[in-house]
PDB file of C-alpha atoms in Angstrom:
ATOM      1  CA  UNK A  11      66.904  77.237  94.894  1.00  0.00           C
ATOM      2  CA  UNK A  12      69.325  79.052  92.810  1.00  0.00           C
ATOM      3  CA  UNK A  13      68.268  81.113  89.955  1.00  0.00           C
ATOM      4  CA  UNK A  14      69.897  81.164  86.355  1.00  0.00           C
ATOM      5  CA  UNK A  15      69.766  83.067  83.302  1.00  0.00           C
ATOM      6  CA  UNK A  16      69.249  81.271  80.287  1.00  0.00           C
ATOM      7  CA  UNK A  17      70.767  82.529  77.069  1.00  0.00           C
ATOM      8  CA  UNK A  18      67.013  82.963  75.760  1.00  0.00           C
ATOM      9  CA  UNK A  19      67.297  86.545  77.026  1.00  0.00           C
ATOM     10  CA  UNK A  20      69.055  87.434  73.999  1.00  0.00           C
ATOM     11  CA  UNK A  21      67.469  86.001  71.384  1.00  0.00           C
ATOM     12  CA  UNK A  22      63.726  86.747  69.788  1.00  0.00           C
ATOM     13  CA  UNK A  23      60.857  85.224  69.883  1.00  0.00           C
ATOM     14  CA  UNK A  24      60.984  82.082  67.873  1.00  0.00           C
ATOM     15  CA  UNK A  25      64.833  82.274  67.354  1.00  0.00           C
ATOM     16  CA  UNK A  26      66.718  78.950  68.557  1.00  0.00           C
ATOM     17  CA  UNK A  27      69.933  79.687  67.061  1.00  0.00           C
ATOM     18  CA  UNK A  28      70.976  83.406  66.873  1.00  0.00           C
ATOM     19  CA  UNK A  29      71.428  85.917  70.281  1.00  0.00           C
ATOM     20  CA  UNK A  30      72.309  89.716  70.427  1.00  0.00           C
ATOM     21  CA  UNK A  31      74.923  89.080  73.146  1.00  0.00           C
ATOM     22  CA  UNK A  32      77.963  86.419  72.924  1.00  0.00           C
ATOM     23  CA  UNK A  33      78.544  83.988  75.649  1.00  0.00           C
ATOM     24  CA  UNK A  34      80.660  86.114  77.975  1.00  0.00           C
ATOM     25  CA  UNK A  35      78.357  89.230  77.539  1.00  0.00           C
ATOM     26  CA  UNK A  36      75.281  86.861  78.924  1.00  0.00           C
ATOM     27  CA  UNK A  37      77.708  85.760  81.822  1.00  0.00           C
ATOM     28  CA  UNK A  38      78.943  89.108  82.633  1.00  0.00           C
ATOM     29  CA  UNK A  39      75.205  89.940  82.566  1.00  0.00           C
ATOM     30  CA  UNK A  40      73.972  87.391  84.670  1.00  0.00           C
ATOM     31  CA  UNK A  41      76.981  87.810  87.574  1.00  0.00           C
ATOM     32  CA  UNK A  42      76.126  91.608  87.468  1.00  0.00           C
ATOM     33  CA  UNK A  43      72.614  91.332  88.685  1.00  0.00           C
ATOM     34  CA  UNK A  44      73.257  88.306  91.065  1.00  0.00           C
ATOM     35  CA  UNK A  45      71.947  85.055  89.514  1.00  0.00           C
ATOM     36  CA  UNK A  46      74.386  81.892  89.895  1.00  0.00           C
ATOM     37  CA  UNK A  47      74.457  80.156  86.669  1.00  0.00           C
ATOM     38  CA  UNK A  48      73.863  79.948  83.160  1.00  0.00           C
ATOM     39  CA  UNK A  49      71.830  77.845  81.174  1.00  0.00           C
ATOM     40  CA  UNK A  50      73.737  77.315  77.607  1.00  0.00           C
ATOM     41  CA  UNK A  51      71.836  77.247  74.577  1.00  0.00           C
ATOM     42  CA  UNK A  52      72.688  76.177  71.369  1.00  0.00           C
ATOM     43  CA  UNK A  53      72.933  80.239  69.968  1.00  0.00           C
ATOM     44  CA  UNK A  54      75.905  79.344  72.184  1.00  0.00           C
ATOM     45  CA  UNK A  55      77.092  76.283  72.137  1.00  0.00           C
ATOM     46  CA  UNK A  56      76.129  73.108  69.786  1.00  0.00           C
ATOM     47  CA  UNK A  57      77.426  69.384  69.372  1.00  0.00           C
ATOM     48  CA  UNK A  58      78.941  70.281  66.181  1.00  0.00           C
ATOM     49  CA  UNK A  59      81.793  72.978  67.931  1.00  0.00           C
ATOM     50  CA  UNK A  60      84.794  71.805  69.772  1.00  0.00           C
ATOM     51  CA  UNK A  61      85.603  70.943  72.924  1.00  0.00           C
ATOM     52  CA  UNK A  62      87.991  74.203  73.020  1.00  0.00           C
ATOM     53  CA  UNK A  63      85.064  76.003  73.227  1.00  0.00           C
ATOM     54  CA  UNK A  64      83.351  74.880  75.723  1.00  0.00           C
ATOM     55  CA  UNK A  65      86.865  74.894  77.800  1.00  0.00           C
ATOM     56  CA  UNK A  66      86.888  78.550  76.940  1.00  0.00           C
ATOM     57  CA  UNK A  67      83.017  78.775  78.282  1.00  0.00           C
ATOM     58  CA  UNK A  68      83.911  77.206  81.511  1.00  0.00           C
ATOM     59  CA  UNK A  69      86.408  79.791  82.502  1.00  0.00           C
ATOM     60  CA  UNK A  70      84.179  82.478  81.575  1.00  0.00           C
ATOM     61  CA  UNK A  71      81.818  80.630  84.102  1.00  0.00           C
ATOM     62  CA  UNK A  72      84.198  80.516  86.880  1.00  0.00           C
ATOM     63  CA  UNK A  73      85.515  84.419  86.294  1.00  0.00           C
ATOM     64  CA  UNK A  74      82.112  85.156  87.184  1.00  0.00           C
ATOM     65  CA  UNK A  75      81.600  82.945  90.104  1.00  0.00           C
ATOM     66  CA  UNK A  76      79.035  81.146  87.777  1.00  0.00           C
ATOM     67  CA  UNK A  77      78.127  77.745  87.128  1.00  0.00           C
ATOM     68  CA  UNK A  78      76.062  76.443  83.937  1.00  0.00           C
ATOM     69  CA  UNK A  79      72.585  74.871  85.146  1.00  0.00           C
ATOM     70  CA  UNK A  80      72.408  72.769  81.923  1.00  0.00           C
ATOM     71  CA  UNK A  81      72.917  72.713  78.334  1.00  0.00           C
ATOM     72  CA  UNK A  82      70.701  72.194  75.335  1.00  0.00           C
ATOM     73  CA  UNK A  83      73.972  71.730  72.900  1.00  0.00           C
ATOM     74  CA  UNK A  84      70.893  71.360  69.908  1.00  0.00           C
ATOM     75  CA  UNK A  85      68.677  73.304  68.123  1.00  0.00           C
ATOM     76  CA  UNK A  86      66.315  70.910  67.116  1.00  0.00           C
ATOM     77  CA  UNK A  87      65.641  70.062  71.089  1.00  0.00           C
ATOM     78  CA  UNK A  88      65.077  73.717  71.589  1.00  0.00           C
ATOM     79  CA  UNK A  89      62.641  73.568  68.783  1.00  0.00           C
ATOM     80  CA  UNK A  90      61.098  69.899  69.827  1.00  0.00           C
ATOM     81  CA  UNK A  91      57.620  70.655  69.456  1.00  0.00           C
ATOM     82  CA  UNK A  92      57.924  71.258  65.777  1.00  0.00           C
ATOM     83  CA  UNK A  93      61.130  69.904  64.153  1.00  0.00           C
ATOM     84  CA  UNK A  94      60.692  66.545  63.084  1.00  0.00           C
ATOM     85  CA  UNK A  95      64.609  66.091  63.905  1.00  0.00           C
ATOM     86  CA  UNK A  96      63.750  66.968  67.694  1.00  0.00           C
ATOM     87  CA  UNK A  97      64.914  63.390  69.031  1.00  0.00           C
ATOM     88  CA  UNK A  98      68.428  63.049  66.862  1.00  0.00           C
ATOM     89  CA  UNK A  99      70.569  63.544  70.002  1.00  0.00           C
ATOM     90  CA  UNK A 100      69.085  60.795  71.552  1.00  0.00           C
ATOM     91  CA  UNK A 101      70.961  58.423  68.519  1.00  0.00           C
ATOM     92  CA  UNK A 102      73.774  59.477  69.892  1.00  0.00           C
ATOM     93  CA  UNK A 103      74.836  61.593  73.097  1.00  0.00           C
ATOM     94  CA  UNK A 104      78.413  61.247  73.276  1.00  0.00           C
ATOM     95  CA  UNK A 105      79.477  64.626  71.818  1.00  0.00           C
ATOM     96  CA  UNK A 106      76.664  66.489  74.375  1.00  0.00           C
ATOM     97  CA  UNK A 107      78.046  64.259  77.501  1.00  0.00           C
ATOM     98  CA  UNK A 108      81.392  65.452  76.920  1.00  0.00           C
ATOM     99  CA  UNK A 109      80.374  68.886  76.092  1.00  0.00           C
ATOM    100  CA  UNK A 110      78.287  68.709  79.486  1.00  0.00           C
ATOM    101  CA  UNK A 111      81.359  67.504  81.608  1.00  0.00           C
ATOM    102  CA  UNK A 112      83.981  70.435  80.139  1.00  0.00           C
ATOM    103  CA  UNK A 113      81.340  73.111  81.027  1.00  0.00           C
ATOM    104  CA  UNK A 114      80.329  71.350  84.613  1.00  0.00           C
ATOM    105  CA  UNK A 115      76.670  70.883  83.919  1.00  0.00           C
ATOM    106  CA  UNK A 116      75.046  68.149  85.510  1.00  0.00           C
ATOM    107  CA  UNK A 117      72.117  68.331  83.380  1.00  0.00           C
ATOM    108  CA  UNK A 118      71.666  68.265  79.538  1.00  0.00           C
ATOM    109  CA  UNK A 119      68.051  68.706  77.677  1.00  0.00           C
ATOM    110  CA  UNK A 120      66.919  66.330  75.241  1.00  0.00           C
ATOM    111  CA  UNK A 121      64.003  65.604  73.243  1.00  0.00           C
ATOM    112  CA  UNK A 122      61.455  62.809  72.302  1.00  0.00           C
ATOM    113  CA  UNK A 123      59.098  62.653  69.283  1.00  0.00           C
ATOM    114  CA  UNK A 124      57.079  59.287  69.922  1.00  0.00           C
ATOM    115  CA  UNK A 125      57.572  55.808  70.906  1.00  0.00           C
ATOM    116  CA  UNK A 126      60.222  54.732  69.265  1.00  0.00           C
ATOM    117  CA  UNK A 127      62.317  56.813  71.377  1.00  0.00           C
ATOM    118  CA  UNK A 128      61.450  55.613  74.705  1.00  0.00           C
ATOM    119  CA  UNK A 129      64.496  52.686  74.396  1.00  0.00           C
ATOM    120  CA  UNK A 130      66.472  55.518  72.572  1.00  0.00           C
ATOM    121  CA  UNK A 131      66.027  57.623  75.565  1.00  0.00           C
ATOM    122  CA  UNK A 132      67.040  54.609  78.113  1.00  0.00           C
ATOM    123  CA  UNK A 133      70.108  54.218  76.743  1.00  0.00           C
ATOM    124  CA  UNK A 134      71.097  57.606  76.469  1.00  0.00           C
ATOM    125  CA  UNK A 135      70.470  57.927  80.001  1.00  0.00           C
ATOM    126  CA  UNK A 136      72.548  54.865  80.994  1.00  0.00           C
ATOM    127  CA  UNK A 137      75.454  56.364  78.819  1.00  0.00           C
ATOM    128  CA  UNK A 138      74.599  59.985  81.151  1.00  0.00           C
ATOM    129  CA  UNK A 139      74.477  58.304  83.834  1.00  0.00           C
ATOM    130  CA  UNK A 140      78.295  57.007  83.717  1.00  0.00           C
ATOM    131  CA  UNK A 141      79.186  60.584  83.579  1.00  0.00           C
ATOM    132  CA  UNK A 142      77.211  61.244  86.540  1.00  0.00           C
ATOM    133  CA  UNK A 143      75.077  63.348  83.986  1.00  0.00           C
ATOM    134  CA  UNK A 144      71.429  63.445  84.120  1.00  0.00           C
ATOM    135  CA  UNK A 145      68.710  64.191  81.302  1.00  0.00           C
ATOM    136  CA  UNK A 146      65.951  66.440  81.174  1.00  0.00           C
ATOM    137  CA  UNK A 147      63.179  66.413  78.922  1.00  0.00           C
ATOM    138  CA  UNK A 148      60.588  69.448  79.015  1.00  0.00           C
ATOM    139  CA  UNK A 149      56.991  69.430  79.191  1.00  0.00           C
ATOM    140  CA  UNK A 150      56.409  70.715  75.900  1.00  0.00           C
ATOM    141  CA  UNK A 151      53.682  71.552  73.668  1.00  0.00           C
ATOM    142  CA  UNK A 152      53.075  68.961  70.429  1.00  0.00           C
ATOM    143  CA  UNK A 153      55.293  66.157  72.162  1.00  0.00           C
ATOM    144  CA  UNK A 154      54.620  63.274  74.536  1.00  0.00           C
ATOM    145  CA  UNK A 155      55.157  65.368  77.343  1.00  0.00           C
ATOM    146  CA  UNK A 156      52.295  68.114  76.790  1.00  0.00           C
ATOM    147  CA  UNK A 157      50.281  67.222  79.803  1.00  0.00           C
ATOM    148  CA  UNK A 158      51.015  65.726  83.908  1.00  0.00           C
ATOM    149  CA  UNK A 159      49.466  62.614  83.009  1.00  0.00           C
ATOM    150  CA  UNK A 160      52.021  62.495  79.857  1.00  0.00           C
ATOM    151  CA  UNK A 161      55.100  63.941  81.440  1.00  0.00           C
ATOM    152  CA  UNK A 162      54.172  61.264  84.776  1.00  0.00           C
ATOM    153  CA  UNK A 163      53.554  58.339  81.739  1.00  0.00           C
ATOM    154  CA  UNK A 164      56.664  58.781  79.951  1.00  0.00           C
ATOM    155  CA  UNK A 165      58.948  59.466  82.886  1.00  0.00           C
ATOM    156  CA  UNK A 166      57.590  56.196  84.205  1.00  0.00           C
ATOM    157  CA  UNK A 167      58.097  54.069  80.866  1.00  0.00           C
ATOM    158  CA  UNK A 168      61.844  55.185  80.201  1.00  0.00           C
ATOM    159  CA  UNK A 169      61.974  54.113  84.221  1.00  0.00           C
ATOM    160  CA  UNK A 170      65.795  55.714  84.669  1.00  0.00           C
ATOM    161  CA  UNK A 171      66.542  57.543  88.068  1.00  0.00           C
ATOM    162  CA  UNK A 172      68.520  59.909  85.841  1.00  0.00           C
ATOM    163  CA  UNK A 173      66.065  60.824  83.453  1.00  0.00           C
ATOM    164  CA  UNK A 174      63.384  63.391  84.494  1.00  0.00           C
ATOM    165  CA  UNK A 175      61.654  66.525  83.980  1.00  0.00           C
ATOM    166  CA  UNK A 176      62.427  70.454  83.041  1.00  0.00           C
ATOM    167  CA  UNK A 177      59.034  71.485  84.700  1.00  0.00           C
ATOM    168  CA  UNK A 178      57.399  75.124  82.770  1.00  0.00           C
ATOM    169  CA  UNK A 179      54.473  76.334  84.074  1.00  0.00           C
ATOM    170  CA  UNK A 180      53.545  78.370  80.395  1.00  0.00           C
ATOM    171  CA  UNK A 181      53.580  75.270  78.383  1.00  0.00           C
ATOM    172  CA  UNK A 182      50.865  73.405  80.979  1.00  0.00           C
ATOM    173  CA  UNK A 183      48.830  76.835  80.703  1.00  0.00           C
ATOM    174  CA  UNK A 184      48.791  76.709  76.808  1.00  0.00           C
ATOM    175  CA  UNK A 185      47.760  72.637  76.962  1.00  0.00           C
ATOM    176  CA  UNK A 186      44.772  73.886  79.544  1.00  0.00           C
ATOM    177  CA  UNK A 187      46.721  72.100  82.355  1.00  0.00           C
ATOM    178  CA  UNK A 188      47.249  73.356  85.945  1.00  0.00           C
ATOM    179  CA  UNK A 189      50.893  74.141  87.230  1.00  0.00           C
ATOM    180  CA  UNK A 190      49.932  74.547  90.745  1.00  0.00           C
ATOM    181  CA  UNK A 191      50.466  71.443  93.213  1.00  0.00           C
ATOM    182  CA  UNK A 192      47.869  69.256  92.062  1.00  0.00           C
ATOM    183  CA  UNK A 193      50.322  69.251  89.034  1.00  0.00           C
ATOM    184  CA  UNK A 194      53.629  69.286  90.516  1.00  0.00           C
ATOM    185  CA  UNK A 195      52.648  66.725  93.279  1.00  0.00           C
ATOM    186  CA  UNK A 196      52.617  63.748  91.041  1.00  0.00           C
ATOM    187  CA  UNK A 197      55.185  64.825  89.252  1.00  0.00           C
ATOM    188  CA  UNK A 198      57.311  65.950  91.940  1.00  0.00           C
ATOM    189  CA  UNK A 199      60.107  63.479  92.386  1.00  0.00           C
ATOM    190  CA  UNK A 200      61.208  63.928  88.909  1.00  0.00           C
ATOM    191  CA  UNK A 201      61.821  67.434  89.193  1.00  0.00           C
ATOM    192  CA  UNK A 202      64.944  67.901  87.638  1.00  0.00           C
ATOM    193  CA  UNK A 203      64.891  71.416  86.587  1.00  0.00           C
ATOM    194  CA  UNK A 204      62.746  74.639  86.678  1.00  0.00           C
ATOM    195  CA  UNK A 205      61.920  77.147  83.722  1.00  0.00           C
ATOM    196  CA  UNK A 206      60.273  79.947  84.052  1.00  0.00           C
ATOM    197  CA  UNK A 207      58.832  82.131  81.269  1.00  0.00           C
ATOM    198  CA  UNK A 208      55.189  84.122  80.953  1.00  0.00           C
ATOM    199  CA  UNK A 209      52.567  84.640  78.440  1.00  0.00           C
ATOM    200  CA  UNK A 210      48.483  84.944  78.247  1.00  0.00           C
ATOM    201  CA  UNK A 211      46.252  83.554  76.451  1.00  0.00           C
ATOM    202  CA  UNK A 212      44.509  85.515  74.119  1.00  0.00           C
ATOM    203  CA  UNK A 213      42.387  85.153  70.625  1.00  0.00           C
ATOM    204  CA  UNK A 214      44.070  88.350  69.834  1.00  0.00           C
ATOM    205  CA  UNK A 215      47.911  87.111  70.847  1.00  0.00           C
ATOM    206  CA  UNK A 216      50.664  87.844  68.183  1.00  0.00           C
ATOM    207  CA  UNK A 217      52.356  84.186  68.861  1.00  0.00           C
ATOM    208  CA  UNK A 218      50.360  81.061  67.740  1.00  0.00           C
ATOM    209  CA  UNK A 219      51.541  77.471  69.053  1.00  0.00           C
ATOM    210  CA  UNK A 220      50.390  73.834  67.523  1.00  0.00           C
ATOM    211  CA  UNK A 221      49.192  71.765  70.533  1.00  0.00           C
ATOM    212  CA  UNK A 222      47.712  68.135  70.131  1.00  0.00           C
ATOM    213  CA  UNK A 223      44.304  70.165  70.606  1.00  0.00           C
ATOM    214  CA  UNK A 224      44.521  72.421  67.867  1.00  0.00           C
ATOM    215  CA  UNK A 225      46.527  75.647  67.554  1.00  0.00           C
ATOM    216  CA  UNK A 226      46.983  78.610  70.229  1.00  0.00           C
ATOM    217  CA  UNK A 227      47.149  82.512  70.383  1.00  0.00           C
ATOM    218  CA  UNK A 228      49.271  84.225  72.774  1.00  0.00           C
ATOM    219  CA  UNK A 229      50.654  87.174  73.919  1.00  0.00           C
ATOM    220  CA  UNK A 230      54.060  87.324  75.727  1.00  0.00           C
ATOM    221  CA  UNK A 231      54.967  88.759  78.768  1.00  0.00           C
ATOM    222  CA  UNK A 232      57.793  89.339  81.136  1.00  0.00           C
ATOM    223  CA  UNK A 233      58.467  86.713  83.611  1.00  0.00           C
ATOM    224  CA  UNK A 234      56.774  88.704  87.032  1.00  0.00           C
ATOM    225  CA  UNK A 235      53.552  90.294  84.944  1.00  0.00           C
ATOM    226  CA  UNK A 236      50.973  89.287  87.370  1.00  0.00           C
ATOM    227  CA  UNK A 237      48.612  88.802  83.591  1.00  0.00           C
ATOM    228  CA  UNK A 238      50.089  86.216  82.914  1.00  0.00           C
ATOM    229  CA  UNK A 239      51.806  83.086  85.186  1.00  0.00           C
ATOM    230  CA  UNK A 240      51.264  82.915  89.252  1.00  0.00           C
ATOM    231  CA  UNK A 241      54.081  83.029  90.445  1.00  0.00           C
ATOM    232  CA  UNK A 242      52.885  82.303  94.181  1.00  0.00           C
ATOM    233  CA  UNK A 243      50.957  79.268  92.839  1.00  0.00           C
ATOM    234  CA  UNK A 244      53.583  77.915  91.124  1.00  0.00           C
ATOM    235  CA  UNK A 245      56.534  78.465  93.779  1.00  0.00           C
ATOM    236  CA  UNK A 246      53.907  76.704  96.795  1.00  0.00           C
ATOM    237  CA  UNK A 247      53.725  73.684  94.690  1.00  0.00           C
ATOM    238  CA  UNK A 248      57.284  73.764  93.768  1.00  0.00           C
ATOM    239  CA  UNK A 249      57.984  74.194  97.576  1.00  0.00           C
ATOM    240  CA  UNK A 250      55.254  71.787  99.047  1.00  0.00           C
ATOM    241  CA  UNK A 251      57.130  68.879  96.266  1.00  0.00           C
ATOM    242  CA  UNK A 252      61.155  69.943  98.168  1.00  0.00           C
ATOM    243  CA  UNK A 253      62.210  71.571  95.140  1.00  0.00           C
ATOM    244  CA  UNK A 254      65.536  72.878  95.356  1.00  0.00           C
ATOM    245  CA  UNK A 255      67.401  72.838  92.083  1.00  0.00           C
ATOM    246  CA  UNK A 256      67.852  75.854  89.581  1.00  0.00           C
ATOM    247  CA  UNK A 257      65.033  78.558  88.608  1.00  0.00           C
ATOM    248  CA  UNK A 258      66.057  79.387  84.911  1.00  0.00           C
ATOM    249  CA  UNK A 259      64.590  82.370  83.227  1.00  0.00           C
ATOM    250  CA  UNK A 260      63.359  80.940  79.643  1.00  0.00           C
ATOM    251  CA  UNK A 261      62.453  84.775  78.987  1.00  0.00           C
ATOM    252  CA  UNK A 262      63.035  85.532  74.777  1.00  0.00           C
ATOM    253  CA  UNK A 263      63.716  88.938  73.973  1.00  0.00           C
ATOM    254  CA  UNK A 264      60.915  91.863  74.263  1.00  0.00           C
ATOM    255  CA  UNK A 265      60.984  94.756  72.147  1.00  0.00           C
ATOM    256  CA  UNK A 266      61.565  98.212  73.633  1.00  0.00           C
ATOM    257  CA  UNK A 267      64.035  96.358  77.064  1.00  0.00           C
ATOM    258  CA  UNK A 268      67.460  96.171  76.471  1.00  0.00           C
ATOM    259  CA  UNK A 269      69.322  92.831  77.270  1.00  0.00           C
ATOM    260  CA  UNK A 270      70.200  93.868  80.940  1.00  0.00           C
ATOM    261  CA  UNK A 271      66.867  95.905  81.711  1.00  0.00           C
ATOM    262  CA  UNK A 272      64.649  92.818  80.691  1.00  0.00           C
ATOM    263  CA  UNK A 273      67.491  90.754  82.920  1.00  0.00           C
ATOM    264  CA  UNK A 274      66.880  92.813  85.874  1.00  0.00           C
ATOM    265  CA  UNK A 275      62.879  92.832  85.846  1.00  0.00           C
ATOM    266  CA  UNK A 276      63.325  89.169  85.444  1.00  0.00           C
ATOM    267  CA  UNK A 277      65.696  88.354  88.677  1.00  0.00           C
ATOM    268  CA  UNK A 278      63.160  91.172  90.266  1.00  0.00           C
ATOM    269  CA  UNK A 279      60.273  89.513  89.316  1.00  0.00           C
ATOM    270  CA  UNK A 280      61.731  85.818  90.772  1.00  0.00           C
ATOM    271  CA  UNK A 281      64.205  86.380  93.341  1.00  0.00           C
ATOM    272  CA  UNK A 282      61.329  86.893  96.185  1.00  0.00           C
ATOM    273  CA  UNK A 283      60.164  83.541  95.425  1.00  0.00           C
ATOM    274  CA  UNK A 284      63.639  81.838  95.219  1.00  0.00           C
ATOM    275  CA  UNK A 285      65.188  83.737  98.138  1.00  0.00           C
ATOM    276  CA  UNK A 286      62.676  83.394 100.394  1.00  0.00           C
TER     277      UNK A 286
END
């Protein structure tokens, strides 16, 4: 497994569009404490920029020694759970294809609201898959995908060997699923990506989150807090399914860390279950 550091680090809590740190700062960043890619979010890169950009982003990557994991070129992915726009890149996913190829990333993140976008989703993949791109679609709170049997249902009706899943073990805790084998097992051929963030769940929590069973408190925590996600649980399933793609840290800000000290607790808190 190789472990990357997703833009999130920089930006707050609920923010989807906006970081502390530009592109290159987040690469220097990430080369600096030894992770191998990036994962590109749209506070860094979206469908509406040009291709220039993304040129430039690439040989940021490859001063480094980097690589970007994947790209999620759209806010309204990023914010799938609640913007009713979540599934417009599926109309049409040209401009993130071609953004995906310029930076090297084999996988983009995409979004889908209901039904209606299962064909949606099929035919984005077949356009992916000409690119030798494929397409990842979290499991997410308030979408399709909240649970194993939904992420397992849907993967199986858009039926594309290039469409699969960005697996997060916080989002199964805060539908009151498990995120240990029994989970992953069933699951774990579609596998596509990892993310890896931490929170508990808590009546008192500052964070609240709309679920299809009603709404839910949290508190947030840094990936490796032993109060929240287990780690050890989670990386046994992940190894008992052969998983061997990226680790990305989906860690948001924290008040009180600076960008590189919540970086480094991060990579510390991971890199004994991905180097291993």
């Amino acid at each position: 497994m190789q472990l990357s550091l997703s833009g999130r680090i920089a930006e707050a809590e609920h923010s989807k569009e906006h970081a502390a740190l530009d592109f290159a700062s987040v690469a220097q960043l990430a080369a600096s404490i030894g992770f191998e890619a990036v994962c590109v979010r749209p506070s860094q890169l979206t469908i509406d920029d040009p291709v220039e950009h993304a040129r430039e982003m690439r040989a940021t990557l490859n001063q480094h020694g980097l690589v970007a994991s994947m790209i999620t070129p759209d806010a309204r992915v990023a914010r799938q759970g609640s913007d009713p726009d979540a599934n417009a890149l599926l109309h049409q996913i040209g401009p993130a294809l071609r953004l995906a190829s310029v930076l090297g990333a084999g996988l983009v993140r995409v979004a889908i609201k209901g039904e209606e976008d299962i064909p949606r989703a099929q035919r984005a993949a077949d356009e992916a898959r000409e690119h030798g791109i494929r397409l990842v679609h979290q499991n997410h709170t308030a979408t399709p995908f909240e649970t194993v049997a939904g992420c397992r249902e849907m993967v199986g009706r858009i039926d594309r060997s290039n469409f699969g899943l960005s697996i997060e073990p916080a989002n199964f805790v805060l539908c009151g699923e498990d995120y240990g084998l029994s989970a992953l097992k069933p699951l774990g051929p579609h596998i596509f990506n990892v993310y890896v963030q931490n929170l508990r769940i808590t009546p008192d929590g500052t964070s609240e989150i709309d679920t299809r069973q009603g709404i839910v408190r949290y508190e947030r925590l840094v990936v490796g807090d032993p109060a929240g996600i287990d780690l050890p649980q989670f990386f046994d399933g992940l190894a008992a399914v052969g998983y061997n793609g990226f680790v990305t840290t989906h860690q948001p800000a924290i008040e009180g860390l600076t960008e590189r000290e919540l970086a480094q607790r991060v990579y510390d808190g991971l890199a004994p279950f991905v180097r291993s």
